[in-house]
Amino acid sequence: MRSIQQQLRRQWLISLLVLMLPLLLLADYGVRQMIGHYVLSRLQHDADSLIAALQRDPLSETWQLQDNRLGTVYQRVYSGHYYAVRNTDALLQSRSLWDKTPPVLNLSSGERRDWTQPGINTGNRQEMWLNLALGITVDNQPFTLWLAEDISAQQQQLQRYRLVALTLLGLTLTVLLLIQRGQLSRAFARLHPLQQQLRELRFGERDNLGAASGQYPQEVQPLAEEIDRLLQQLQQRVGRSRNALGNLAHEMKRPLQQLQLLAEQLSPQQQQQQREVLERLQTLIQRELKRARIVGVASPGRHTKLADELPVLLDVLQRLYPQVTIASDFPADAILPQDRDDMLELLGNLLDNACLYGGNRVQLSIRNQAEVWQIQVCDNGPGISAEQRGQLLQRGVRLDESGPQGSGLGLAIVQDIVSSYGGTLALSANAPQGLCVDVQLPASSHG
């Protein structure tokens, strides 16, 4: 199950990173461009000075540079500032290069190139050169002018800047996540009353959420109103269904009485046949009425408090069957989330069958295990064979019609109730003799 808070935090973090990372990359690109432009501008100025200092000696016809026009950085060995002027006949280079050979370049006049590359490794540090190469012409002689400056210090400074920026970004995201977590926790805390009220509704401690009071947050108010409307509709349907069933049962009494009166006019043999048919008809009517009622009572919010209901039921059965010893075992504070009438019908039918056909001892136990309510009714009667138990539980088999003698109508009603809640029904042999009926119902009501 996904957490809304985690989903919101994840989406918020992703959105923040999507917005901030391009800004950080843009800032990093801008800083690198500024450093590059600044160094290249300085190299261009030095290149202009070199071009002005480049002269041909009229006596020796050789090309020379007047070093006094250049800065002292080109005189200090491995200073990080280097130049070289090259043509087909001459190579003039700065003293700072010392024994290092400048790169061999041959650019046409007016051509310009700039690039970075690893420079001199002095043992203590590895230089990173930003190079500028120009193709120039002096006194109709083509030259390639090359200058380089070590920018490793600037790159190290840029790395420290990146580290600080990423650290600040991480701290900022952490602080913002904590702030958002607190805000979400406070916002979702406003839903706790709704959770409590839904729980009360499930256990029948209230009939609706009271959405009309407007006590819920604006975003949840429509949901609460829809739940209340749904509950109202269900309650109305349940009420109409039960009223209709009651009316139907009442209306069918008179035709049955008339049929019984007409039976008195028949011969004794025909009366016996008519009486059997009427009894069969009454049984079928009662069964279908019970089944119809079960379908109609899927009313949320109803529950069964065992401590309130079971003692009364057991007392009634004990009076009806004084020859049977009925023992029970259930948690005193147990509350089944299923409908009270359904559970009384289910337990009453199981116990009634066990008392009628199950000998002189009946044991009822109800336990809650692994999110399931387990209901077991065992007796010490003759029981039924494994083959007959298997037939009873086959899909589509009507328990009251095709089952063995003694399974009774009650087991069919129990099967319907269990199915309506998504539970299971199983039959097994009791030791040393008898029958056990095991019912499992979900701990959370589906009704």
Short mmCIF file of C-alpha atoms in Angstrom, two decimals:
data_model
loop_
_atom_site.label_atom_id
_atom_site.label_comp_id
_atom_site.label_asym_id
_atom_site.label_seq_id
_atom_site.Cartn_x
_atom_site.Cartn_y
_atom_site.Cartn_z
CA MET A 1 0.00 0.00 0.00
CA ARG A 2 1.45 3.32 -1.07
CA SER A 3 1.81 6.14 1.41
CA ILE A 4 0.45 9.48 0.21
CA GLN A 5 3.01 11.30 2.33
CA GLN A 6 5.90 9.33 0.84
CA GLN A 7 4.52 9.85 -2.65
CA LEU A 8 4.18 13.60 -2.09
CA ARG A 9 7.69 13.84 -0.65
CA ARG A 10 9.15 11.86 -3.54
CA GLN A 11 7.35 13.95 -6.17
CA TRP A 12 8.30 17.17 -4.41
CA LEU A 13 11.97 16.11 -4.18
CA ILE A 14 12.02 15.11 -7.85
CA SER A 15 10.44 18.43 -8.86
CA LEU A 16 12.95 20.36 -6.78
CA LEU A 17 15.90 18.48 -8.27
CA VAL A 18 14.55 18.96 -11.79
CA LEU A 19 14.38 22.71 -11.17
CA MET A 20 17.61 23.17 -9.22
CA LEU A 21 20.03 20.92 -11.11
CA PRO A 22 19.76 22.87 -14.40
CA LEU A 23 20.30 26.08 -12.44
CA LEU A 24 23.40 24.62 -10.81
CA LEU A 25 24.73 23.39 -14.16
CA LEU A 26 24.06 26.80 -15.68
CA ALA A 27 25.87 28.53 -12.81
CA ASP A 28 28.83 26.15 -13.17
CA TYR A 29 28.95 26.74 -16.93
CA GLY A 30 28.83 30.49 -16.37
CA VAL A 31 31.70 30.47 -13.89
CA ARG A 32 33.85 28.37 -16.25
CA GLN A 33 33.07 30.69 -19.13
CA MET A 34 33.97 33.75 -17.07
CA ILE A 35 37.32 32.22 -16.10
CA GLY A 36 38.04 31.25 -19.69
CA HIS A 37 37.12 34.64 -21.10
CA TYR A 38 39.17 36.45 -18.47
CA VAL A 39 42.31 34.36 -19.10
CA LEU A 40 41.91 34.51 -22.88
CA SER A 41 41.53 38.26 -22.70
CA ARG A 42 44.78 38.52 -20.78
CA LEU A 43 46.52 36.19 -23.24
CA GLN A 44 45.23 38.33 -26.10
CA HIS A 45 46.80 41.41 -24.49
CA ASP A 46 50.09 39.56 -24.09
CA ALA A 47 49.83 38.43 -27.70
CA ASP A 48 49.48 42.06 -28.80
CA SER A 49 52.59 42.94 -26.82
CA LEU A 50 54.49 40.03 -28.40
CA ILE A 51 53.52 41.13 -31.88
CA ALA A 52 54.73 44.66 -31.10
CA ALA A 53 57.99 43.32 -29.67
CA LEU A 54 58.70 41.07 -32.64
CA GLN A 55 61.31 42.73 -34.87
CA ARG A 56 63.90 41.75 -37.49
CA ASP A 57 67.55 42.66 -36.70
CA PRO A 58 68.75 44.63 -39.73
CA LEU A 59 72.32 43.45 -39.30
CA SER A 60 71.84 39.75 -38.73
CA GLU A 61 68.52 39.46 -40.58
CA THR A 62 67.17 37.41 -37.67
CA TRP A 63 63.95 37.84 -35.78
CA GLN A 64 64.13 39.00 -32.15
CA LEU A 65 61.80 39.86 -29.26
CA GLN A 66 62.30 42.79 -26.98
CA ASP A 67 61.70 41.10 -23.65
CA ASN A 68 61.38 44.34 -21.72
CA ARG A 69 57.94 44.85 -23.25
CA LEU A 70 56.67 41.65 -21.60
CA GLY A 71 56.00 40.91 -17.97
CA THR A 72 58.52 39.15 -15.75
CA VAL A 73 56.20 36.13 -15.49
CA TYR A 74 57.58 34.97 -18.85
CA GLN A 75 61.14 35.09 -17.46
CA ARG A 76 60.57 32.95 -14.36
CA VAL A 77 60.99 29.21 -15.01
CA TYR A 78 57.72 27.26 -14.92
CA SER A 79 55.83 30.34 -13.86
CA GLY A 80 52.63 29.14 -15.52
CA HIS A 81 52.83 31.77 -18.34
CA TYR A 82 54.41 30.69 -21.61
CA TYR A 83 54.70 31.79 -25.20
CA ALA A 84 56.36 30.77 -28.42
CA VAL A 85 56.66 32.44 -31.83
CA ARG A 86 57.37 30.14 -34.70
CA ASN A 87 57.87 30.30 -38.43
CA THR A 88 59.75 28.20 -40.91
CA ASP A 89 63.11 29.79 -40.01
CA ALA A 90 62.91 30.71 -36.37
CA LEU A 91 61.51 29.68 -32.99
CA LEU A 92 61.37 32.22 -30.19
CA GLN A 93 60.04 31.03 -26.85
CA SER A 94 59.77 32.36 -23.31
CA ARG A 95 62.41 31.54 -20.73
CA SER A 96 59.66 30.20 -18.48
CA LEU A 97 59.41 27.14 -20.72
CA TRP A 98 63.03 26.32 -19.88
CA ASP A 99 63.75 22.90 -21.36
CA LYS A 100 60.21 22.20 -22.49
CA THR A 101 59.29 22.26 -26.14
CA PRO A 102 56.24 24.29 -27.13
CA PRO A 103 53.58 22.61 -29.25
CA VAL A 104 54.17 22.66 -32.99
CA LEU A 105 51.44 24.69 -34.69
CA ASN A 106 51.08 26.06 -38.17
CA LEU A 107 48.19 28.50 -38.45
CA SER A 108 47.44 30.64 -41.45
CA SER A 109 47.34 34.42 -41.04
CA GLY A 110 44.23 35.57 -39.16
CA GLU A 111 43.41 32.11 -37.84
CA ARG A 112 42.72 31.80 -34.11
CA ARG A 113 42.38 28.80 -31.80
CA ASP A 114 41.95 28.29 -28.07
CA TRP A 115 41.83 25.06 -26.08
CA THR A 116 42.83 23.47 -22.79
CA GLN A 117 45.29 20.65 -22.26
CA PRO A 118 47.48 19.24 -19.48
CA GLY A 119 50.68 21.27 -19.17
CA ILE A 120 53.99 20.84 -17.39
CA ASN A 121 54.16 18.42 -14.51
CA THR A 122 56.57 19.99 -12.04
CA GLY A 123 56.40 17.08 -9.63
CA ASN A 124 54.51 19.15 -7.08
CA ARG A 125 51.58 19.91 -9.26
CA GLN A 126 50.13 19.20 -12.68
CA GLU A 127 49.55 22.34 -14.73
CA MET A 128 46.44 22.79 -16.85
CA TRP A 129 47.04 25.11 -19.79
CA LEU A 130 44.57 27.38 -21.44
CA ASN A 131 46.13 27.89 -24.88
CA LEU A 132 45.70 30.69 -27.38
CA ALA A 133 47.19 30.35 -30.88
CA LEU A 134 47.13 33.07 -33.54
CA GLY A 135 48.26 33.14 -37.14
CA ILE A 136 49.92 36.53 -37.80
CA THR A 137 52.00 38.25 -40.48
CA VAL A 138 54.88 40.63 -39.67
CA ASP A 139 56.81 42.28 -42.53
CA ASN A 140 55.23 39.80 -44.95
CA GLN A 141 56.51 36.89 -42.87
CA PRO A 142 53.94 34.41 -41.52
CA PHE A 143 54.22 33.44 -37.88
CA THR A 144 52.26 31.27 -35.49
CA LEU A 145 52.00 32.82 -32.06
CA TRP A 146 51.24 30.54 -29.15
CA LEU A 147 50.56 31.55 -25.53
CA ALA A 148 49.47 29.46 -22.57
CA GLU A 149 48.54 30.13 -18.97
CA ASP A 150 48.22 27.63 -16.17
CA ILE A 151 44.63 27.67 -14.89
CA SER A 152 44.92 24.73 -12.47
CA ALA A 153 44.55 27.11 -9.48
CA GLN A 154 41.30 28.48 -10.89
CA GLN A 155 40.05 24.94 -11.53
CA GLN A 156 40.84 23.93 -7.97
CA GLN A 157 38.96 26.98 -6.77
CA LEU A 158 36.06 25.99 -9.02
CA GLN A 159 36.07 22.47 -7.54
CA ARG A 160 35.87 23.93 -4.03
CA TYR A 161 33.01 26.13 -5.18
CA ARG A 162 31.19 23.08 -6.58
CA LEU A 163 31.70 21.16 -3.35
CA VAL A 164 30.34 24.05 -1.27
CA ALA A 165 27.39 24.46 -3.65
CA LEU A 166 26.50 20.75 -3.50
CA THR A 167 26.82 20.75 0.29
CA LEU A 168 24.52 23.75 0.56
CA LEU A 169 22.11 22.08 -1.86
CA GLY A 170 22.05 18.91 0.23
CA LEU A 171 21.51 20.85 3.45
CA THR A 172 18.79 22.94 1.84
CA LEU A 173 16.96 19.86 0.55
CA THR A 174 17.24 18.18 3.95
CA VAL A 175 15.82 21.21 5.75
CA LEU A 176 13.03 21.58 3.19
CA LEU A 177 12.19 17.87 3.46
CA LEU A 178 11.95 18.16 7.23
CA ILE A 179 9.73 21.22 6.90
CA GLN A 180 7.52 19.47 4.34
CA ARG A 181 7.33 16.34 6.48
CA GLY A 182 6.14 18.39 9.44
CA GLN A 183 3.58 20.19 7.31
CA LEU A 184 2.26 16.93 5.83
CA SER A 185 2.09 15.31 9.26
CA ARG A 186 0.08 18.24 10.61
CA ALA A 187 -2.18 18.17 7.54
CA PHE A 188 -2.83 14.43 7.72
CA ALA A 189 -3.36 14.64 11.48
CA ARG A 190 -6.60 16.42 10.66
CA LEU A 191 -7.82 13.14 9.11
CA HIS A 192 -7.44 11.19 12.36
CA PRO A 193 -10.95 12.14 13.56
CA LEU A 194 -12.32 10.79 10.28
CA GLN A 195 -10.49 7.51 10.79
CA GLN A 196 -11.87 7.26 14.33
CA GLN A 197 -15.39 8.04 13.17
CA LEU A 198 -15.18 5.45 10.39
CA ARG A 199 -14.10 2.93 12.99
CA GLU A 200 -17.04 3.89 15.18
CA LEU A 201 -19.28 3.56 12.14
CA ARG A 202 -17.93 0.09 11.42
CA PHE A 203 -18.66 -1.03 14.96
CA GLY A 204 -22.13 0.49 14.92
CA GLU A 205 -21.37 3.19 17.47
CA ARG A 206 -22.72 5.83 15.11
CA ASP A 207 -25.04 5.91 12.10
CA ASN A 208 -23.20 8.42 9.90
CA LEU A 209 -20.13 10.63 9.76
CA GLY A 210 -22.02 13.84 10.41
CA ALA A 211 -20.59 15.45 7.27
CA ALA A 212 -23.27 18.14 7.41
CA SER A 213 -21.53 19.65 10.44
CA GLY A 214 -18.66 20.75 8.15
CA GLN A 215 -15.99 19.64 10.61
CA TYR A 216 -13.80 18.02 7.95
CA PRO A 217 -11.11 19.72 5.84
CA GLN A 218 -12.35 21.18 2.59
CA GLU A 219 -10.62 18.45 0.54
CA VAL A 220 -12.23 15.63 2.55
CA GLN A 221 -15.67 17.17 3.01
CA PRO A 222 -17.05 15.86 -0.35
CA LEU A 223 -15.85 12.34 0.47
CA ALA A 224 -17.53 12.41 3.88
CA GLU A 225 -20.73 13.72 2.34
CA GLU A 226 -20.74 10.92 -0.26
CA ILE A 227 -20.19 8.30 2.45
CA ASP A 228 -23.09 9.69 4.45
CA ARG A 229 -25.33 9.67 1.37
CA LEU A 230 -24.31 6.08 0.60
CA LEU A 231 -25.04 5.01 4.16
CA GLN A 232 -28.42 6.68 4.05
CA GLN A 233 -29.29 4.89 0.79
CA LEU A 234 -28.19 1.54 2.16
CA GLN A 235 -30.17 1.99 5.34
CA GLN A 236 -33.25 2.93 3.33
CA ARG A 237 -32.86 -0.11 1.09
CA VAL A 238 -32.41 -2.41 4.06
CA GLY A 239 -35.50 -0.94 5.71
CA ARG A 240 -37.58 -1.30 2.55
CA SER A 241 -36.35 -4.87 2.03
CA ARG A 242 -37.25 -5.92 5.54
CA ASN A 243 -40.62 -4.24 5.41
CA ALA A 244 -41.35 -5.95 2.10
CA LEU A 245 -40.35 -9.31 3.52
CA GLY A 246 -42.53 -8.80 6.57
CA ASN A 247 -45.48 -7.83 4.41
CA LEU A 248 -44.92 -10.83 2.16
CA ALA A 249 -44.83 -13.21 5.10
CA HIS A 250 -47.99 -11.67 6.50
CA GLU A 251 -49.85 -11.76 3.20
CA MET A 252 -49.01 -15.41 2.60
CA LYS A 253 -50.62 -16.57 5.83
CA ARG A 254 -54.16 -16.20 4.55
CA PRO A 255 -53.72 -18.24 1.31
CA LEU A 256 -52.06 -21.00 3.29
CA GLN A 257 -54.91 -21.05 5.79
CA GLN A 258 -57.40 -21.26 2.92
CA LEU A 259 -55.52 -24.17 1.46
CA GLN A 260 -55.60 -25.92 4.81
CA LEU A 261 -59.37 -25.39 5.04
CA LEU A 262 -59.86 -26.77 1.53
CA ALA A 263 -57.81 -29.80 2.48
CA GLU A 264 -60.45 -30.75 5.06
CA GLN A 265 -62.92 -31.35 2.21
CA LEU A 266 -60.69 -34.01 0.69
CA SER A 267 -60.50 -37.69 1.45
CA PRO A 268 -58.20 -38.76 4.33
CA GLN A 269 -55.57 -39.98 1.89
CA GLN A 270 -55.77 -36.78 -0.11
CA GLN A 271 -55.68 -34.73 3.11
CA GLN A 272 -52.44 -36.43 4.11
CA GLN A 273 -50.95 -35.72 0.68
CA GLN A 274 -52.23 -32.14 0.79
CA ARG A 275 -50.82 -31.66 4.30
CA GLU A 276 -47.38 -32.86 3.21
CA VAL A 277 -47.46 -30.51 0.24
CA LEU A 278 -48.44 -27.58 2.47
CA GLU A 279 -45.74 -28.34 4.99
CA ARG A 280 -43.24 -28.53 2.17
CA LEU A 281 -44.53 -25.23 0.81
CA GLN A 282 -44.23 -23.55 4.22
CA THR A 283 -40.71 -24.82 4.62
CA LEU A 284 -39.71 -23.49 1.21
CA ILE A 285 -41.31 -20.14 1.91
CA GLN A 286 -39.55 -19.77 5.24
CA ARG A 287 -36.23 -20.71 3.68
CA GLU A 288 -36.50 -18.29 0.80
CA LEU A 289 -37.69 -15.53 3.10
CA LYS A 290 -34.64 -16.03 5.28
CA ARG A 291 -32.35 -16.05 2.27
CA ALA A 292 -33.91 -12.91 0.91
CA ARG A 293 -33.54 -11.23 4.27
CA ILE A 294 -29.86 -12.17 4.41
CA VAL A 295 -29.24 -10.51 1.07
CA GLY A 296 -30.95 -7.37 2.24
CA VAL A 297 -29.16 -6.87 5.54
CA ALA A 298 -25.79 -5.83 4.22
CA SER A 299 -26.01 -2.75 6.38
CA PRO A 300 -22.67 -1.19 7.35
CA GLY A 301 -22.07 -0.09 10.85
CA ARG A 302 -23.70 -3.08 12.53
CA HIS A 303 -21.69 -5.50 14.61
CA THR A 304 -22.03 -8.29 17.11
CA LYS A 305 -20.92 -7.99 20.72
CA LEU A 306 -20.55 -11.61 21.80
CA ALA A 307 -20.69 -10.82 25.50
CA ASP A 308 -24.12 -9.22 25.01
CA GLU A 309 -25.67 -11.63 22.51
CA LEU A 310 -24.29 -15.13 23.09
CA PRO A 311 -25.38 -15.67 26.73
CA VAL A 312 -28.99 -14.93 25.78
CA LEU A 313 -28.86 -17.27 22.78
CA LEU A 314 -27.21 -20.06 24.76
CA ASP A 315 -29.76 -19.68 27.53
CA VAL A 316 -32.65 -20.06 25.08
CA LEU A 317 -31.11 -23.14 23.45
CA GLN A 318 -30.37 -24.67 26.82
CA ARG A 319 -34.04 -24.35 27.76
CA LEU A 320 -35.12 -25.87 24.46
CA TYR A 321 -32.68 -28.78 24.80
CA PRO A 322 -32.24 -29.47 28.52
CA GLN A 323 -30.80 -32.91 27.75
CA VAL A 324 -27.84 -31.33 25.93
CA THR A 325 -24.83 -29.78 27.63
CA ILE A 326 -23.81 -26.67 25.73
CA ALA A 327 -20.32 -25.31 26.46
CA SER A 328 -18.92 -22.13 25.01
CA ASP A 329 -15.52 -20.47 24.76
CA PHE A 330 -15.13 -16.95 23.36
CA PRO A 331 -13.30 -13.71 24.27
CA ALA A 332 -15.34 -11.62 26.65
CA ASP A 333 -14.54 -8.40 24.78
CA ALA A 334 -14.89 -9.84 21.28
CA ILE A 335 -16.79 -7.74 18.76
CA LEU A 336 -17.46 -9.33 15.38
CA PRO A 337 -17.71 -6.76 12.58
CA GLN A 338 -20.54 -8.74 10.97
CA ASP A 339 -24.21 -7.90 11.34
CA ARG A 340 -25.78 -8.89 14.67
CA ASP A 341 -28.84 -10.56 13.13
CA ASP A 342 -26.67 -12.53 10.70
CA MET A 343 -24.42 -13.79 13.46
CA LEU A 344 -27.36 -14.76 15.65
CA GLU A 345 -28.88 -16.60 12.69
CA LEU A 346 -25.58 -18.34 11.94
CA LEU A 347 -24.79 -19.31 15.52
CA GLY A 348 -28.40 -20.22 16.27
CA ASN A 349 -28.66 -22.54 13.29
CA LEU A 350 -25.34 -24.26 13.98
CA LEU A 351 -26.16 -24.77 17.65
CA ASP A 352 -29.73 -25.82 16.91
CA ASN A 353 -28.57 -28.45 14.41
CA ALA A 354 -25.94 -29.70 16.84
CA CYS A 355 -28.48 -29.94 19.67
CA LEU A 356 -31.07 -31.67 17.48
CA TYR A 357 -28.85 -34.24 15.82
CA GLY A 358 -25.53 -34.13 17.61
CA GLY A 359 -25.85 -36.11 20.81
CA ASN A 360 -25.76 -34.69 24.32
CA ARG A 361 -22.70 -32.44 24.23
CA VAL A 362 -22.15 -29.36 22.10
CA GLN A 363 -19.04 -27.20 22.17
CA LEU A 364 -18.96 -23.66 20.73
CA SER A 365 -15.62 -21.85 20.40
CA ILE A 366 -14.92 -18.48 18.79
CA ARG A 367 -11.37 -17.20 18.31
CA ASN A 368 -9.64 -14.43 16.42
CA GLN A 369 -6.53 -15.56 14.56
CA ALA A 370 -4.58 -13.87 11.79
CA GLU A 371 -7.26 -11.33 10.90
CA VAL A 372 -9.91 -14.07 10.75
CA TRP A 373 -12.72 -14.96 13.12
CA GLN A 374 -12.89 -18.73 13.59
CA ILE A 375 -16.20 -20.16 14.74
CA GLN A 376 -16.41 -23.87 15.52
CA VAL A 377 -19.41 -25.90 16.69
CA CYS A 378 -18.74 -29.55 17.55
CA ASP A 379 -21.02 -32.28 18.84
CA ASN A 380 -20.66 -35.89 19.92
CA GLY A 381 -23.46 -37.23 17.75
CA PRO A 382 -23.28 -39.89 15.03
CA GLY A 383 -21.73 -37.41 12.57
CA ILE A 384 -21.73 -37.91 8.81
CA SER A 385 -19.34 -39.75 6.55
CA ALA A 386 -16.46 -38.08 4.72
CA GLU A 387 -18.14 -38.76 1.37
CA GLN A 388 -21.34 -37.06 2.49
CA ARG A 389 -19.38 -34.11 3.87
CA GLY A 390 -17.65 -33.72 0.52
CA GLN A 391 -20.98 -33.78 -1.31
CA LEU A 392 -22.38 -31.13 0.99
CA LEU A 393 -19.58 -28.72 0.17
CA GLN A 394 -19.61 -29.16 -3.60
CA ARG A 395 -20.36 -26.02 -5.56
CA GLY A 396 -24.02 -25.78 -6.53
CA VAL A 397 -25.23 -28.46 -4.14
CA ARG A 398 -28.14 -27.35 -1.98
CA LEU A 399 -27.29 -28.42 1.53
CA ASP A 400 -30.83 -28.75 2.72
CA GLU A 401 -32.00 -30.82 -0.25
CA SER A 402 -29.23 -33.11 -1.28
CA GLY A 403 -27.45 -33.48 2.04
CA PRO A 404 -27.91 -36.39 4.36
CA GLN A 405 -30.78 -36.63 6.69
CA GLY A 406 -30.22 -34.32 9.60
CA SER A 407 -28.13 -31.64 7.89
CA GLY A 408 -31.26 -29.45 8.07
CA LEU A 409 -32.31 -26.18 6.57
CA GLY A 410 -30.13 -24.26 9.03
CA LEU A 411 -26.90 -25.32 7.33
CA ALA A 412 -28.08 -23.86 4.03
CA ILE A 413 -28.83 -20.55 5.76
CA VAL A 414 -25.38 -20.65 7.38
CA GLN A 415 -23.77 -21.25 4.00
CA ASP A 416 -25.57 -18.22 2.56
CA ILE A 417 -24.52 -15.99 5.45
CA VAL A 418 -20.89 -17.13 5.25
CA SER A 419 -20.82 -16.57 1.48
CA SER A 420 -22.31 -13.10 1.82
CA TYR A 421 -19.33 -12.07 4.00
CA GLY A 422 -16.67 -13.77 1.89
CA GLY A 423 -15.99 -16.44 4.52
CA THR A 424 -15.54 -20.20 4.35
CA LEU A 425 -17.48 -23.16 5.74
CA ALA A 426 -15.94 -26.57 6.38
CA LEU A 427 -17.18 -29.83 7.90
CA SER A 428 -14.97 -32.31 9.68
CA ALA A 429 -15.26 -35.30 11.94
CA ASN A 430 -15.09 -34.75 15.66
CA ALA A 431 -12.97 -37.00 17.85
CA PRO A 432 -13.87 -39.57 18.99
CA GLN A 433 -17.23 -39.11 17.27
CA GLY A 434 -19.52 -36.43 16.03
CA LEU A 435 -19.33 -33.54 13.60
CA CYS A 436 -17.51 -30.21 13.65
CA VAL A 437 -18.62 -27.21 11.61
CA ASP A 438 -15.84 -24.67 11.08
CA VAL A 439 -16.64 -21.17 9.88
CA GLN A 440 -14.06 -18.51 9.06
CA LEU A 441 -15.12 -14.90 8.67
CA PRO A 442 -12.88 -11.95 7.82
CA ALA A 443 -12.03 -9.72 10.77
CA SER A 444 -12.95 -6.70 8.66
CA SER A 445 -16.53 -6.68 7.57
CA HIS A 446 -17.36 -6.84 3.86
CA GLY A 447 -21.01 -6.33 4.55
#
